[in-house]
Coordinates of C-alpha atoms in Angstrom, one line a residue:
M1 CA -25.1 -18.9 -15.4
D2 CA -23.1 -15.7 -15.0
S3 CA -23.9 -12.8 -17.4
Y4 CA -21.7 -9.9 -18.3
E5 CA -23.4 -8.5 -21.4
Q6 CA -22.2 -4.9 -21.3
N7 CA -18.8 -3.1 -21.7
Y8 CA -17.4 -0.6 -19.3
I9 CA -16.7 2.6 -21.2
N10 CA -16.2 6.1 -19.9
G11 CA -17.2 5.2 -16.4
Q12 CA -20.5 3.5 -17.3
W13 CA -21.8 0.0 -18.2
V14 CA -23.0 0.3 -21.8
T15 CA -24.6 -2.0 -24.4
S16 CA -22.4 -3.1 -27.2
D17 CA -22.9 -1.5 -30.6
G18 CA -23.2 -4.4 -32.9
G19 CA -21.7 -7.1 -30.8
T20 CA -22.7 -10.8 -30.8
P21 CA -23.6 -13.2 -27.9
H22 CA -20.9 -15.7 -26.7
H23 CA -21.2 -18.5 -24.1
V24 CA -18.1 -19.5 -22.1
I25 CA -18.0 -23.3 -21.6
N26 CA -17.2 -24.7 -18.2
P27 CA -14.3 -27.1 -18.9
A28 CA -15.3 -29.4 -16.0
T29 CA -18.9 -29.8 -17.1
E30 CA -18.7 -29.0 -20.8
E31 CA -21.8 -26.8 -20.2
P32 CA -22.2 -23.0 -20.6
S33 CA -21.1 -21.0 -17.5
T34 CA -21.0 -17.4 -18.6
K35 CA -22.6 -15.2 -21.2
I36 CA -20.9 -12.1 -22.7
I37 CA -21.3 -10.0 -25.8
L38 CA -18.3 -10.1 -28.1
G39 CA -17.7 -6.4 -28.9
S40 CA -17.3 -4.6 -32.2
K41 CA -15.0 -2.1 -33.8
A42 CA -17.5 0.5 -32.9
D43 CA -17.2 -0.4 -29.2
V44 CA -13.4 -0.1 -29.5
D45 CA -13.8 3.3 -31.2
A46 CA -16.0 4.5 -28.3
A47 CA -13.6 3.2 -25.7
V48 CA -10.6 4.8 -27.4
A49 CA -12.3 8.1 -27.7
A50 CA -13.1 8.0 -24.0
A51 CA -9.5 7.1 -23.1
K52 CA -8.1 9.8 -25.3
E53 CA -10.3 12.5 -23.7
A54 CA -9.5 11.3 -20.2
F55 CA -5.8 11.3 -20.9
K56 CA -5.8 15.1 -21.0
T57 CA -6.5 15.4 -17.3
Y58 CA -5.3 12.0 -15.9
S59 CA -1.8 12.5 -17.4
Q60 CA -1.4 15.6 -15.3
T61 CA -2.1 13.9 -12.0
S62 CA 0.6 13.8 -9.3
R63 CA 2.4 10.8 -8.0
E64 CA 0.5 11.1 -4.7
E65 CA -2.9 11.1 -6.5
R66 CA -2.0 8.0 -8.5
L67 CA -0.8 6.2 -5.4
A68 CA -4.0 7.1 -3.5
L69 CA -6.1 5.8 -6.4
M70 CA -4.2 2.6 -6.6
G71 CA -4.5 2.1 -2.9
R72 CA -8.3 2.4 -3.2
I73 CA -8.2 -0.2 -6.0
V74 CA -6.3 -2.6 -3.8
E75 CA -8.8 -2.1 -1.0
E76 CA -11.8 -2.8 -3.3
Y77 CA -10.0 -5.7 -5.0
Q78 CA -9.4 -7.5 -1.8
K79 CA -13.1 -7.7 -1.1
R80 CA -13.7 -9.4 -4.4
I81 CA -11.1 -12.2 -4.3
P82 CA -13.8 -14.9 -3.5
D83 CA -15.9 -13.7 -6.4
I84 CA -12.8 -13.8 -8.7
A85 CA -12.0 -17.4 -7.5
N86 CA -15.5 -18.6 -8.3
S87 CA -15.4 -17.0 -11.7
L88 CA -12.1 -18.6 -12.6
A89 CA -13.2 -22.0 -11.4
A90 CA -16.3 -21.9 -13.6
E91 CA -14.6 -20.4 -16.7
M92 CA -11.1 -21.8 -17.0
G93 CA -11.1 -24.6 -14.4
A94 CA -8.7 -23.2 -11.8
P95 CA -9.7 -24.8 -8.5
I96 CA -11.2 -22.5 -5.9
S97 CA -8.4 -23.1 -3.5
L98 CA -5.9 -22.0 -6.2
G99 CA -8.1 -19.0 -7.0
N100 CA -8.2 -17.8 -3.4
A101 CA -4.6 -18.5 -2.6
M102 CA -2.8 -17.6 -5.8
Q103 CA -4.8 -16.6 -8.9
G104 CA -6.7 -13.8 -7.1
P105 CA -3.8 -12.5 -5.0
A106 CA -1.5 -12.5 -8.0
G107 CA -3.4 -9.5 -9.2
L108 CA -2.8 -7.7 -5.9
G109 CA 0.9 -8.5 -6.3
G110 CA 1.0 -6.6 -9.6
F111 CA -0.4 -3.5 -8.0
A112 CA 1.8 -3.8 -4.9
G113 CA 5.0 -4.1 -6.9
T114 CA 4.0 -1.1 -9.1
M115 CA 3.0 1.1 -6.2
E116 CA 6.4 0.4 -4.5
A117 CA 8.2 1.4 -7.8
L118 CA 6.1 4.5 -8.2
A119 CA 6.7 5.7 -4.7
N120 CA 10.4 5.9 -5.3
F121 CA 10.4 6.6 -9.1
E122 CA 12.5 9.5 -10.4
F123 CA 10.5 11.2 -13.1
S124 CA 13.4 13.4 -14.1
D125 CA 17.2 13.1 -14.1
R126 CA 19.8 15.7 -15.0
Q127 CA 22.5 14.3 -17.3
G128 CA 25.0 17.0 -18.1
D129 CA 23.2 19.8 -20.0
N130 CA 20.2 17.6 -20.6
L131 CA 17.1 17.1 -18.5
I132 CA 15.7 13.5 -19.0
V133 CA 12.1 13.1 -18.1
Y134 CA 9.6 10.2 -18.0
E135 CA 6.2 11.0 -19.3
P136 CA 3.0 9.0 -20.0
I137 CA 2.7 7.3 -23.4
G138 CA -1.0 8.0 -23.9
V139 CA -3.8 5.5 -24.6
V140 CA -2.7 1.9 -24.0
G141 CA -4.5 -1.0 -25.5
M142 CA -4.3 -4.2 -23.5
I143 CA -4.9 -7.7 -24.7
T144 CA -4.7 -10.4 -22.0
P145 CA -4.9 -14.2 -21.8
W146 CA -7.0 -16.7 -19.8
N147 CA -4.4 -18.7 -17.9
W148 CA -3.5 -16.3 -15.1
P149 CA -6.0 -13.6 -16.0
L150 CA -5.8 -11.2 -13.1
N151 CA -2.1 -11.4 -12.8
Q152 CA -1.6 -10.5 -16.5
I153 CA -4.2 -7.8 -16.4
A154 CA -2.7 -6.2 -13.2
L155 CA 0.8 -6.2 -14.7
K156 CA -0.5 -3.9 -17.4
V157 CA -3.2 -1.9 -15.7
A158 CA -1.1 -1.0 -12.6
P159 CA 1.9 0.5 -14.5
A160 CA -0.4 2.2 -17.0
L161 CA -2.1 3.9 -14.1
A162 CA 1.1 4.7 -12.3
G163 CA 2.6 6.2 -15.5
G164 CA -0.4 8.5 -16.1
N165 CA -1.8 6.6 -19.0
T166 CA -5.4 5.7 -19.9
M167 CA -6.4 2.3 -21.3
I168 CA -8.7 -0.1 -23.0
L169 CA -8.6 -3.7 -21.8
K170 CA -9.7 -6.7 -23.9
P171 CA -9.5 -9.8 -21.8
S172 CA -9.7 -13.3 -23.2
E173 CA -13.2 -14.4 -24.3
E174 CA -12.3 -17.7 -22.6
C175 CA -12.2 -16.1 -19.2
P176 CA -14.1 -12.8 -19.2
G177 CA -15.8 -12.7 -15.9
S178 CA -12.8 -11.8 -13.7
A179 CA -12.1 -8.8 -15.9
A180 CA -15.7 -7.6 -15.5
I181 CA -15.3 -8.0 -11.7
L182 CA -12.1 -5.9 -12.0
A183 CA -14.1 -3.2 -13.9
E184 CA -16.5 -3.2 -11.0
V185 CA -13.5 -2.8 -8.6
M186 CA -12.2 0.1 -10.6
D187 CA -15.6 1.8 -10.6
A188 CA -16.0 1.3 -6.8
A189 CA -12.5 2.7 -6.3
G190 CA -13.4 5.9 -8.1
V191 CA -11.2 5.6 -11.2
P192 CA -12.0 8.7 -13.3
P193 CA -14.3 8.1 -16.2
G194 CA -12.4 7.1 -19.4
V195 CA -9.2 6.2 -17.6
F196 CA -10.0 2.5 -17.6
N197 CA -12.3 0.9 -20.2
L198 CA -13.3 -2.7 -20.7
V199 CA -14.4 -4.1 -24.1
Q200 CA -15.2 -7.8 -24.2
G201 CA -14.4 -9.5 -27.5
D202 CA -12.3 -11.9 -29.6
G203 CA -8.9 -11.3 -31.2
P204 CA -9.9 -11.1 -34.8
T205 CA -12.4 -8.3 -34.1
V206 CA -11.7 -6.4 -30.9
G207 CA -8.0 -7.3 -30.6
A208 CA -7.3 -6.3 -34.2
A209 CA -9.2 -3.1 -33.8
I210 CA -7.3 -2.1 -30.7
S211 CA -3.9 -3.0 -32.4
A212 CA -4.6 -1.0 -35.5
H213 CA -6.3 2.0 -34.0
P214 CA -4.6 5.2 -34.8
D215 CA -5.4 6.8 -31.4
V216 CA -3.9 3.9 -29.4
D217 CA -0.3 4.8 -28.6
M218 CA 0.8 1.5 -27.3
V219 CA -0.5 -2.1 -27.3
S220 CA 0.5 -4.5 -24.6
F221 CA -0.2 -8.1 -25.4
T222 CA 0.2 -11.4 -23.5
G223 CA -0.6 -14.6 -25.3
S224 CA 0.8 -17.0 -27.9
T225 CA 3.7 -16.1 -30.2
R226 CA 1.4 -16.7 -33.2
A227 CA -1.2 -14.2 -32.0
G228 CA 1.6 -11.8 -30.9
I229 CA 2.9 -11.7 -34.4
L230 CA -0.6 -10.8 -35.7
V231 CA -0.8 -8.0 -33.1
A232 CA 2.5 -6.6 -34.2
K233 CA 1.6 -6.7 -37.9
A234 CA -1.7 -4.9 -37.2
A235 CA 0.1 -2.2 -35.1
A236 CA 2.8 -1.6 -37.7
D237 CA 1.0 0.8 -39.9
T238 CA 0.6 3.3 -37.0
V239 CA 4.1 2.8 -35.6
K240 CA 2.8 2.4 -32.1
R241 CA 4.8 0.8 -29.3
V242 CA 4.2 -3.0 -29.1
H243 CA 4.9 -4.7 -25.8
Q244 CA 4.7 -8.5 -25.9
E245 CA 4.9 -11.4 -23.4
L246 CA 4.6 -14.5 -25.5
G247 CA 5.1 -18.2 -25.4
G248 CA 7.7 -20.3 -23.5
K249 CA 9.2 -23.7 -23.3
S250 CA 11.2 -23.5 -20.1
P251 CA 14.0 -25.9 -19.3
N252 CA 14.7 -27.2 -15.8
L253 CA 18.4 -27.8 -15.9
V254 CA 19.3 -30.2 -13.1
L255 CA 22.9 -29.8 -12.2
P256 CA 25.2 -32.9 -12.0
G257 CA 25.1 -34.6 -8.6
A258 CA 22.0 -32.6 -7.4
D259 CA 20.0 -34.1 -4.6
L260 CA 16.9 -35.0 -6.7
E261 CA 14.5 -35.6 -3.8
Q262 CA 15.4 -32.2 -2.4
V263 CA 15.4 -30.0 -5.5
L264 CA 12.8 -31.5 -7.8
P265 CA 9.5 -31.3 -5.8
A266 CA 9.3 -27.5 -6.1
T267 CA 10.2 -27.3 -9.7
I268 CA 8.0 -30.2 -10.8
G269 CA 5.2 -28.6 -8.9
G270 CA 5.6 -25.7 -11.3
V271 CA 4.5 -28.0 -14.2
M272 CA 1.5 -29.3 -12.3
I273 CA 0.1 -26.1 -10.8
N274 CA -2.8 -24.5 -12.8
S275 CA -3.0 -27.8 -14.8
G276 CA 0.3 -26.9 -16.5
Q277 CA -1.2 -23.8 -18.0
S278 CA 1.7 -21.4 -17.2
C279 CA 4.0 -19.9 -19.8
I280 CA 6.9 -20.4 -17.5
A281 CA 6.2 -24.0 -16.5
P282 CA 9.6 -25.8 -16.5
T283 CA 8.4 -28.8 -18.6
R284 CA 11.8 -29.8 -20.0
V285 CA 13.6 -31.5 -17.2
L286 CA 17.3 -32.0 -18.2
V287 CA 19.2 -34.5 -16.1
Q288 CA 22.8 -35.9 -16.5
N289 CA 22.6 -39.4 -17.9
D290 CA 24.0 -41.2 -14.9
Q291 CA 21.1 -39.8 -12.8
T292 CA 18.3 -40.4 -15.3
A293 CA 16.9 -43.6 -13.7
D294 CA 16.8 -41.9 -10.2
A295 CA 15.2 -38.9 -11.7
V296 CA 12.4 -40.9 -13.4
N297 CA 11.6 -42.5 -10.0
V298 CA 11.5 -39.2 -8.2
V299 CA 9.5 -37.4 -10.8
K300 CA 7.1 -40.2 -11.3
T301 CA 6.4 -40.4 -7.5
I302 CA 5.7 -36.6 -7.4
V303 CA 3.4 -36.6 -10.5
E304 CA 1.5 -39.7 -9.5
A305 CA 0.6 -38.1 -6.2
Q306 CA -1.0 -35.2 -8.0
Q307 CA -4.8 -35.4 -7.7
V308 CA -7.2 -34.2 -10.3
G309 CA -10.8 -33.1 -9.5
D310 CA -13.7 -30.7 -9.5
P311 CA -12.5 -27.0 -9.6
M312 CA -15.5 -26.0 -7.5
T313 CA -14.3 -27.9 -4.5
E314 CA -11.5 -27.0 -2.1
G315 CA -8.3 -28.9 -2.1
N316 CA -4.8 -29.3 -3.6
H317 CA -6.0 -31.0 -6.8
I318 CA -5.7 -29.6 -10.3
G319 CA -8.7 -29.0 -12.5
P320 CA -9.3 -29.4 -16.2
V321 CA -7.6 -27.5 -19.0
V322 CA -9.4 -24.5 -20.3
N323 CA -11.3 -25.8 -23.4
K324 CA -11.6 -28.6 -25.9
T325 CA -9.2 -27.0 -28.3
Q326 CA -6.5 -27.0 -25.7
Y327 CA -7.4 -30.5 -24.5
D328 CA -7.1 -31.9 -28.1
K329 CA -3.8 -30.2 -28.6
I330 CA -2.4 -31.7 -25.4
Q331 CA -3.7 -35.2 -26.3
G332 CA -2.1 -34.9 -29.7
L333 CA 1.3 -34.0 -28.2
I334 CA 1.1 -36.9 -25.7
Q335 CA 0.3 -39.3 -28.6
S336 CA 3.1 -37.8 -30.7
A337 CA 5.7 -38.5 -27.9
I338 CA 4.5 -42.1 -27.8
D339 CA 4.7 -42.4 -31.6
E340 CA 8.2 -40.8 -31.7
G341 CA 9.6 -43.3 -29.2
A342 CA 9.5 -41.6 -25.8
T343 CA 8.8 -43.8 -22.8
L344 CA 5.4 -43.1 -21.1
E345 CA 6.2 -43.5 -17.4
T346 CA 2.8 -42.5 -16.1
G347 CA -0.4 -40.8 -17.3
G348 CA -1.4 -40.8 -21.0
T349 CA -4.3 -39.9 -23.2
D350 CA -7.2 -41.4 -21.1
L351 CA -9.4 -39.3 -18.7
P352 CA -8.4 -39.6 -15.1
S353 CA -10.3 -42.5 -13.5
N354 CA -12.3 -40.3 -11.1
V355 CA -14.1 -38.3 -13.9
N356 CA -16.3 -39.2 -16.9
R357 CA -16.5 -35.8 -18.6
G358 CA -14.7 -32.5 -18.8
Y359 CA -11.3 -31.5 -20.3
Y360 CA -9.2 -33.2 -17.7
V361 CA -5.7 -34.4 -18.5
K362 CA -3.9 -37.1 -16.6
P363 CA -0.6 -35.8 -15.0
T364 CA 1.9 -37.4 -17.3
V365 CA 5.6 -38.1 -17.4
F366 CA 7.8 -39.1 -20.3
S367 CA 11.4 -40.2 -20.2
G368 CA 13.7 -40.8 -23.1
V369 CA 12.6 -37.5 -24.8
T370 CA 15.0 -36.1 -27.4
P371 CA 15.3 -32.5 -28.6
D372 CA 13.9 -33.3 -32.0
M373 CA 10.5 -34.6 -30.7
R374 CA 7.4 -32.4 -31.0
I375 CA 6.8 -32.5 -27.3
A376 CA 10.3 -31.1 -26.6
K377 CA 9.7 -28.2 -29.0
E378 CA 6.1 -27.1 -28.7
E379 CA 4.5 -25.3 -25.8
T380 CA 2.4 -28.0 -24.1
F381 CA 0.3 -26.0 -21.6
G382 CA -0.7 -29.1 -19.8
P383 CA 0.5 -31.2 -16.8
I384 CA 3.2 -33.0 -18.8
V385 CA 6.8 -33.5 -17.6
T386 CA 9.4 -34.5 -20.2
L387 CA 12.8 -36.0 -19.0
M388 CA 15.8 -35.5 -21.2
G389 CA 19.3 -36.7 -20.7
Y390 CA 22.7 -34.9 -21.2
D391 CA 26.3 -36.1 -21.0
D392 CA 28.0 -33.1 -19.5
L393 CA 26.9 -29.6 -18.3
D394 CA 27.9 -27.9 -21.6
E395 CA 25.5 -30.2 -23.5
G396 CA 22.8 -29.6 -20.9
V397 CA 23.1 -25.9 -21.4
A398 CA 23.0 -26.3 -25.2
I399 CA 19.8 -28.4 -25.0
A400 CA 18.3 -25.9 -22.6
N401 CA 19.0 -23.1 -25.1
D402 CA 17.8 -25.2 -28.1
T403 CA 14.4 -23.6 -28.4
E404 CA 12.8 -20.7 -30.3
Y405 CA 11.6 -19.4 -26.9
G406 CA 13.5 -17.7 -24.1
L407 CA 11.0 -16.7 -21.5
S408 CA 12.4 -18.4 -18.4
A409 CA 14.7 -21.2 -17.3
V410 CA 15.0 -23.1 -14.0
I411 CA 18.2 -24.5 -12.5
S412 CA 17.9 -27.2 -9.9
G413 CA 20.9 -27.8 -7.6
D414 CA 23.5 -26.0 -5.6
P415 CA 22.8 -22.2 -5.8
A416 CA 26.5 -21.4 -5.9
E417 CA 27.0 -23.6 -8.9
A418 CA 23.7 -22.4 -10.4
S419 CA 25.0 -18.8 -10.3
K420 CA 27.9 -19.8 -12.7
V421 CA 25.4 -21.4 -15.1
A422 CA 22.7 -18.8 -15.1
P423 CA 24.6 -16.3 -17.4
K424 CA 24.8 -19.1 -20.1
L425 CA 21.0 -19.5 -20.4
R426 CA 19.3 -17.5 -23.0
A427 CA 16.2 -16.6 -21.1
G428 CA 14.8 -13.4 -19.6
M429 CA 14.3 -15.0 -16.2
V430 CA 16.4 -17.7 -14.4
I431 CA 15.1 -19.2 -11.2
V432 CA 17.1 -21.4 -8.9
N433 CA 15.3 -24.3 -7.1
N434 CA 11.9 -22.9 -7.8
W435 CA 9.7 -22.2 -10.9
G436 CA 8.5 -18.6 -10.5
P437 CA 10.5 -15.4 -10.2
S438 CA 10.5 -13.3 -7.0
P439 CA 7.9 -10.5 -6.6
G440 CA 9.0 -7.3 -8.3
A441 CA 11.5 -9.0 -10.7
P442 CA 11.1 -7.9 -14.3
F443 CA 9.0 -10.4 -16.2
G444 CA 9.6 -11.1 -19.9
G445 CA 11.8 -13.0 -22.3
Y446 CA 14.3 -13.3 -25.1
K447 CA 13.8 -14.5 -28.7
Q448 CA 10.2 -15.4 -29.7
S449 CA 9.0 -15.1 -26.1
G450 CA 8.5 -11.4 -26.7
N451 CA 10.0 -8.0 -25.8
G452 CA 9.6 -5.5 -23.0
R453 CA 9.2 -6.3 -19.3
E454 CA 6.4 -6.3 -16.8
G455 CA 6.5 -5.9 -13.0
G456 CA 8.1 -3.4 -10.6
L457 CA 10.4 -0.7 -11.7
Y458 CA 11.1 -2.1 -15.2
G459 CA 7.4 -2.6 -15.9
L460 CA 6.7 1.0 -14.9
K461 CA 9.4 2.3 -17.2
D462 CA 8.0 0.3 -20.1
F463 CA 4.7 2.2 -19.9
M464 CA 6.4 5.6 -20.1
E465 CA 8.0 7.7 -22.8
I466 CA 11.5 9.2 -22.3
K467 CA 12.0 12.9 -23.3
S468 CA 15.3 14.8 -23.3
I469 CA 15.1 18.6 -22.7
S470 CA 18.3 20.5 -23.6
G471 CA 19.2 24.1 -22.9
V472 CA 17.2 24.6 -19.7
P473 CA 18.8 25.7 -16.4
G474 CA 19.7 23.0 -13.9

């Protein structure tokens, strides 16, 4: 069993002040995989004090110094990708092959995109008689999820470093090991003491303490909309900046007459990958009614070919979902769709035939889903595809937009036609014939999917303050 029982504060590994032990359960075996200490408010206070002190000097570093530091981080990070992949497999069930090929490298992508933006960033701009400058915000609190942990951490840590900020990271207690490995990376890369601090813990204690702390100037949160609302409320009394990337219920709008066998494999793959545990998974597949039967056949063939298996073995299979709570929620949504009259085409509530324990979910397809069903409204976070019909494209767009979320949307079909439809979709990201945005694109959503953007230039700007200086010579 792995053990990460200390926090990383002010450049040192330190024992928690009043924390409590916590065991992470391996979702494939239902047995403990990792031990951590859930931190306390006192731990947060110590980390914030270290970050506040470090800000005095780190905020004054040059572009060149920050780029050099981030380059060393990337170099050290690359050495640890196999360790990260093993940790993710044990803690949240991402297969080792996925960890080595996507989960681990996704963190590198966050640094690479930010470094490119920083190298060309204009820190000042003359506008008439005014000098407009970008400056560091200060101390940034970061609260990150378990589903793509290094990706979400890097999309916060990288722009915070690039902007001259200092930080306190609270990763998910469901997947803490990879964040501890990142702290080891930061230490090996020579990040100055206090610039990066790691406090393990849960949301009600450590997350709330970070959000409400008067010396935290910004809190950046990725997770559920429910938890994001709590973070914003906790932060309100200190009027700090709140940056949120929240839930999603992405549509996959299949254009009339699209070649289904050509366009659907990539987008349906986006529902299967990571066992469906992606906030941008395009689970709601909208197809014109005269193509519904063909779509069922194509999607069913794709999903039935998806293997499920042990995350500790190499292969293209998917693993279990992260924990029993998530497993029970998914099973409840599957059963609700059956009870509400949707047609179960494949999958269902039983365990896959090749396993007898663990939180494994059968890859599942429903047809005949209508917008009023629970499974059409709630974020599933499992390998579940729902097929919905529409009469004409205007109705398809209306159904696509009929959600409280607005993180991303997929259009499957002719790219030229898709370009005409994309402006009509109320989502922060629109992807054509794929499920994930291109590297460097701003990541974030509309409506209850949050506010602010991560990644590349726009992510860098979101971690900086804007100051106007009037009356100085040009």
